[in-house]
């Protein structure tokens, strides 16, 4: 937190219960909001998916991103993708299923899911600032074969606000990896989306069930409200 206009911590209404977040120890993690998943002609569509299902997550994430930038909360973007020579792409992943184009094949946005190609880039609406961290990951989880763990330690992060796509694949995998490493994960329901609405619902339920077996689930309004409520309280106290 670099701005005194925002509180140092807030209680966020969530399921299975409220959670108090120290914003200086919290990072906003935006998973794989890449053209390859969000736009026609990319990896998501080559797998047979209706990519329009994911667009609903953009606005809520943009609101959180604006808040985080304003408040000085650490922002981490991730991108799933592979090196041009595919040396970090397991054959078992490349050969999976019957996509119309495989990882590495040339598509309308460049080679499918390859670093440096247009399709691999983050969508313009949520484009990272030069100052923000971008983690390139070869897997579904943000910790596997990346610098994620070291970075979170370096910044003293204990809590993750997680959003992005898709709910049941890269968001869930990342939350499970983070939970095992001791991070409190708060997943933003309207900031996540899936090609399968029923998987989105169940993906969120799995996280918050059993007393929050992997973490908490909230929505973007609850986070924004928690911050603004605390801000107005602080303003009222300062003015009293
Ligand atoms: N296919 C699908 O739902 N997701 C992925 O392959 N990667 C991410 O979730 N980012």
CSV table of C-alpha atoms and ligand atoms in Angstrom, one decimal:
chain,number,residue,atom,x,y,z
A,1,UNK,CA,0.0,0.0,0.0
A,2,UNK,CA,1.5,3.3,-1.0
A,3,UNK,CA,-1.5,5.5,-0.7
A,4,UNK,CA,-2.8,6.7,2.7
A,5,UNK,CA,-6.2,7.2,1.2
A,6,UNK,CA,-6.7,3.4,1.6
A,7,UNK,CA,-6.9,1.4,4.8
A,8,UNK,CA,-4.1,-0.9,5.9
A,9,UNK,CA,-6.5,-3.8,6.2
A,10,UNK,CA,-10.2,-4.6,5.6
A,11,UNK,CA,-12.7,-7.3,6.5
A,12,UNK,CA,-14.0,-8.8,3.3
A,13,UNK,CA,-17.4,-10.5,3.3
A,14,UNK,CA,-16.8,-14.0,1.8
A,15,UNK,CA,-17.8,-17.6,2.0
A,16,UNK,CA,-17.5,-19.7,4.1
A,17,UNK,CA,-16.9,-16.6,6.3
A,18,UNK,CA,-15.4,-13.1,6.4
A,19,UNK,CA,-11.7,-12.7,6.1
A,20,UNK,CA,-9.5,-9.9,7.3
A,21,UNK,CA,-6.9,-8.9,4.7
A,22,UNK,CA,-3.8,-6.8,5.4
A,23,UNK,CA,-3.4,-5.1,2.1
A,24,UNK,CA,0.3,-4.8,2.3
A,25,UNK,CA,0.5,-8.6,2.5
A,26,UNK,CA,-2.0,-9.3,-0.3
A,27,UNK,CA,-1.5,-9.6,-4.0
A,28,UNK,CA,-4.0,-9.4,-6.8
A,29,UNK,CA,-3.3,-12.4,-9.1
A,30,UNK,CA,-4.9,-12.3,-12.5
A,31,UNK,CA,-4.7,-15.6,-14.2
A,32,UNK,CA,-4.2,-16.0,-18.0
A,33,UNK,CA,-6.4,-13.2,-19.3
A,34,UNK,CA,-4.7,-13.9,-22.7
A,35,UNK,CA,-6.1,-13.5,-26.2
A,36,UNK,CA,-5.4,-17.3,-26.7
A,37,UNK,CA,-8.2,-18.1,-24.2
A,38,UNK,CA,-10.5,-15.0,-24.7
A,39,UNK,CA,-10.6,-14.5,-28.4
A,40,UNK,CA,-11.6,-16.5,-31.5
A,41,UNK,CA,-8.8,-18.3,-33.2
A,42,UNK,CA,-6.7,-19.0,-30.1
A,43,UNK,CA,-6.0,-22.0,-28.0
A,44,UNK,CA,-9.4,-22.0,-26.2
A,45,UNK,CA,-11.3,-22.1,-29.5
A,46,UNK,CA,-9.0,-24.7,-31.0
A,47,UNK,CA,-10.1,-27.0,-28.2
A,48,UNK,CA,-13.7,-26.6,-29.3
A,49,UNK,CA,-14.8,-24.0,-26.7
A,50,UNK,CA,-17.2,-21.0,-27.0
A,51,UNK,CA,-14.8,-18.2,-26.0
A,52,UNK,CA,-17.6,-15.7,-25.6
A,53,UNK,CA,-18.3,-17.4,-22.2
A,54,UNK,CA,-15.2,-15.8,-20.7
A,55,UNK,CA,-15.9,-12.1,-21.5
A,56,UNK,CA,-18.0,-11.6,-18.4
A,57,UNK,CA,-14.9,-11.7,-16.2
A,58,UNK,CA,-13.2,-8.7,-17.9
A,59,UNK,CA,-15.2,-5.8,-16.2
A,60,UNK,CA,-14.9,-7.1,-12.6
A,61,UNK,CA,-11.2,-7.7,-13.1
A,62,UNK,CA,-10.7,-4.3,-14.6
A,63,UNK,CA,-12.4,-2.8,-11.5
A,64,UNK,CA,-10.2,-4.7,-9.1
A,65,UNK,CA,-7.1,-3.9,-11.2
A,66,UNK,CA,-8.0,-0.2,-11.0
A,67,UNK,CA,-8.4,-0.4,-7.3
A,68,UNK,CA,-5.2,-2.3,-6.8
A,69,UNK,CA,-3.2,0.2,-8.9
A,70,UNK,CA,-4.7,3.1,-7.0
A,71,UNK,CA,-4.1,1.5,-3.6
A,72,UNK,CA,-0.6,0.2,-4.3
A,73,UNK,CA,-1.6,-3.4,-3.9
A,74,UNK,CA,0.9,-5.8,-5.6
A,75,UNK,CA,-0.5,-7.0,-9.0
A,76,UNK,CA,0.7,-10.2,-10.6
A,77,UNK,CA,-0.4,-11.3,-14.1
A,78,UNK,CA,0.1,-14.8,-15.4
A,79,UNK,CA,0.3,-16.2,-18.9
A,80,UNK,CA,0.2,-19.8,-19.9
A,81,UNK,CA,2.4,-20.6,-22.8
A,82,UNK,CA,5.5,-22.3,-24.1
A,83,UNK,CA,8.9,-21.6,-25.6
A,84,UNK,CA,9.0,-21.5,-29.4
A,85,UNK,CA,11.0,-24.8,-29.5
A,86,UNK,CA,8.4,-26.4,-27.2
A,87,UNK,CA,11.1,-27.7,-24.9
A,88,UNK,CA,8.9,-26.8,-21.9
A,89,UNK,CA,5.8,-28.4,-23.3
A,90,UNK,CA,5.3,-32.0,-22.3
A,91,UNK,CA,4.4,-34.2,-25.3
A,92,UNK,CA,1.5,-35.5,-23.2
A,93,UNK,CA,0.1,-31.9,-23.2
A,94,UNK,CA,0.8,-31.2,-26.9
A,95,UNK,CA,-0.7,-34.4,-28.1
A,96,UNK,CA,-3.8,-34.3,-25.9
A,97,UNK,CA,-7.3,-34.5,-27.4
A,98,UNK,CA,-8.2,-33.6,-31.0
A,99,UNK,CA,-7.9,-29.8,-31.2
A,100,UNK,CA,-8.3,-28.1,-34.6
A,101,UNK,CA,-4.8,-26.7,-34.0
A,102,UNK,CA,-2.2,-28.0,-31.6
A,103,UNK,CA,0.1,-26.0,-29.3
A,104,UNK,CA,2.8,-24.5,-31.6
A,105,UNK,CA,0.7,-24.7,-34.8
A,106,UNK,CA,0.3,-21.4,-36.8
A,107,UNK,CA,-3.1,-19.8,-36.2
A,108,UNK,CA,-4.7,-16.4,-36.9
A,109,UNK,CA,-3.0,-14.9,-33.8
A,110,UNK,CA,0.4,-16.5,-34.4
A,111,UNK,CA,1.6,-19.9,-33.1
A,112,UNK,CA,-0.9,-21.4,-30.6
A,113,UNK,CA,0.1,-20.8,-27.0
A,114,UNK,CA,3.6,-19.8,-27.8
A,115,UNK,CA,5.4,-17.0,-25.9
A,116,UNK,CA,5.9,-13.8,-27.9
A,117,UNK,CA,3.0,-14.5,-30.3
A,118,UNK,CA,0.0,-12.2,-30.4
A,119,UNK,CA,-2.4,-14.8,-29.1
A,120,UNK,CA,-0.2,-15.3,-26.0
A,121,UNK,CA,-0.4,-11.7,-25.0
A,122,UNK,CA,-2.8,-10.3,-22.3
A,123,UNK,CA,-6.0,-8.7,-23.6
A,124,UNK,CA,-5.8,-4.9,-24.1
A,125,UNK,CA,-8.5,-4.2,-21.5
A,126,UNK,CA,-6.3,-5.7,-18.7
A,127,UNK,CA,-2.8,-5.0,-20.1
A,128,UNK,CA,-0.1,-5.0,-17.5
A,129,UNK,CA,1.8,-1.8,-16.7
A,130,UNK,CA,5.5,-2.0,-17.2
A,131,UNK,CA,5.9,-1.9,-13.5
A,132,UNK,CA,3.7,-5.0,-12.9
A,133,UNK,CA,4.9,-8.5,-12.6
A,134,UNK,CA,4.1,-11.0,-15.4
A,135,UNK,CA,4.7,-14.7,-14.7
A,136,UNK,CA,5.1,-17.0,-17.7
A,137,UNK,CA,4.0,-20.5,-16.8
A,138,UNK,CA,4.2,-23.7,-18.8
A,139,UNK,CA,1.5,-25.4,-16.7
A,140,UNK,CA,-1.9,-24.8,-15.4
A,141,UNK,CA,-0.7,-23.7,-11.9
A,142,UNK,CA,1.2,-20.5,-11.4
A,143,UNK,CA,3.7,-22.1,-9.1
A,144,UNK,CA,4.9,-25.0,-11.2
A,145,UNK,CA,8.2,-24.2,-13.0
A,146,UNK,CA,7.9,-20.4,-12.3
A,147,UNK,CA,9.4,-17.8,-10.0
A,148,UNK,CA,6.0,-17.3,-8.3
A,149,UNK,CA,6.9,-18.7,-4.9
A,150,UNK,CA,10.2,-16.7,-4.6
A,151,UNK,CA,8.4,-13.5,-5.7
A,152,UNK,CA,5.6,-13.8,-3.1
A,153,UNK,CA,8.2,-14.4,-0.4
A,154,UNK,CA,10.3,-11.4,-1.6
A,155,UNK,CA,7.2,-9.1,-1.3
A,156,UNK,CA,6.0,-10.6,2.0
A,157,UNK,CA,2.7,-11.7,0.6
A,158,UNK,CA,0.5,-14.0,2.7
A,159,UNK,CA,-2.9,-13.6,0.9
A,160,UNK,CA,-3.9,-13.9,-2.7
A,161,UNK,CA,-7.0,-12.3,-4.4
A,162,UNK,CA,-7.3,-14.6,-7.4
A,163,UNK,CA,-9.3,-14.0,-10.6
A,164,UNK,CA,-9.0,-15.0,-14.2
A,165,UNK,CA,-9.6,-17.9,-16.5
A,166,UNK,CA,-10.6,-20.6,-16.4
A,167,UNK,CA,-12.2,-21.2,-13.1
A,168,UNK,CA,-11.8,-25.0,-12.9
A,169,UNK,CA,-8.5,-25.2,-14.7
A,170,UNK,CA,-5.8,-22.6,-14.2
A,171,UNK,CA,-7.6,-20.7,-11.3
A,172,UNK,CA,-8.3,-23.9,-9.4
A,173,UNK,CA,-4.9,-25.4,-10.0
A,174,UNK,CA,-3.2,-22.2,-8.8
A,175,UNK,CA,-5.4,-21.9,-5.7
A,176,UNK,CA,-4.6,-25.5,-4.8
A,177,UNK,CA,-0.9,-25.0,-5.3
A,178,UNK,CA,-1.0,-21.8,-3.2
A,179,UNK,CA,-3.1,-23.3,-0.5
A,180,UNK,CA,-0.5,-26.1,0.0
A,181,UNK,CA,2.2,-23.4,0.3
A,182,UNK,CA,0.3,-21.6,3.1
A,183,UNK,CA,-1.3,-18.7,1.2
A,184,UNK,CA,-4.8,-17.6,2.0
A,185,UNK,CA,-6.6,-17.5,-1.3
A,186,UNK,CA,-9.7,-15.4,-1.8
A,187,UNK,CA,-11.2,-16.2,-5.2
A,188,UNK,CA,-13.3,-13.5,-6.9
A,189,UNK,CA,-16.4,-15.3,-8.3
A,190,UNK,CA,-17.4,-12.7,-11.0
A,191,UNK,CA,-13.7,-12.2,-11.9
A,192,UNK,CA,-13.4,-15.8,-13.0
A,193,UNK,CA,-15.1,-17.6,-15.9
A,194,UNK,CA,-15.2,-20.9,-17.6
A,195,UNK,CA,-16.2,-22.2,-21.0
A,196,UNK,CA,-18.6,-24.4,-19.0
A,197,UNK,CA,-20.9,-22.4,-16.6
A,198,UNK,CA,-21.6,-25.5,-14.5
A,199,UNK,CA,-17.8,-26.0,-14.0
A,200,UNK,CA,-17.5,-22.4,-13.0
A,201,UNK,CA,-20.2,-22.9,-10.3
A,202,UNK,CA,-18.7,-26.2,-9.1
A,203,UNK,CA,-15.1,-24.9,-9.3
A,204,UNK,CA,-16.0,-22.2,-6.8
A,205,UNK,CA,-18.1,-24.5,-4.6
A,206,UNK,CA,-15.1,-26.9,-4.3
A,207,UNK,CA,-12.9,-24.1,-3.0
A,208,UNK,CA,-15.2,-22.8,-0.3
A,209,UNK,CA,-16.8,-26.2,0.8
A,210,UNK,CA,-15.8,-27.9,4.1
A,211,UNK,CA,-15.1,-24.7,5.9
A,212,UNK,CA,-13.0,-23.3,3.0
A,213,UNK,CA,-11.0,-26.4,2.2
A,214,UNK,CA,-8.8,-24.5,-0.4
A,215,UNK,CA,-9.8,-20.9,0.4
A,216,UNK,CA,-12.5,-18.3,0.3
A,217,UNK,CA,-14.9,-17.1,-2.4
A,218,UNK,CA,-16.2,-13.5,-2.6
A,219,UNK,CA,-17.1,-11.1,-5.4
A,220,UNK,CA,-15.6,-7.9,-6.8
A,221,UNK,CA,-18.2,-5.7,-5.2
A,222,UNK,CA,-17.5,-7.1,-1.7
A,223,UNK,CA,-13.8,-6.3,-2.1
A,224,UNK,CA,-14.4,-2.8,-3.4
A,225,UNK,CA,-16.9,-2.2,-0.7
A,226,UNK,CA,-14.6,-3.5,2.0
A,227,UNK,CA,-12.0,-1.1,0.9
A,228,UNK,CA,-14.3,1.9,0.5
A,229,UNK,CA,-16.1,1.2,3.8
A,230,UNK,CA,-12.8,1.2,5.7
A,231,UNK,CA,-11.8,4.3,3.8
A,232,UNK,CA,-14.9,6.2,4.8
A,233,UNK,CA,-14.5,5.1,8.4
A,234,UNK,CA,-10.9,6.3,8.4
A,235,UNK,CA,-12.0,9.6,6.8
A,236,UNK,CA,-14.8,10.0,9.4
A,237,UNK,CA,-12.4,9.3,12.3
A,238,UNK,CA,-9.8,11.7,10.9
A,239,UNK,CA,-12.5,14.4,10.6
A,240,UNK,CA,-14.0,13.9,14.1
B,1,LIG,N1,-8.8,-25.1,-21.3
B,1,LIG,C1,-9.1,-24.4,-20.2
B,1,LIG,O1,-10.2,-24.4,-19.7
B,1,LIG,N2,-8.0,-23.8,-19.6
B,1,LIG,C2,-6.7,-23.8,-19.9
B,1,LIG,O2,-6.3,-24.6,-20.8
B,1,LIG,N3,-5.9,-22.9,-19.3
B,1,LIG,C3,-6.3,-22.0,-18.4
B,1,LIG,O3,-7.3,-22.2,-17.6
B,1,LIG,N4,-5.7,-20.9,-18.3
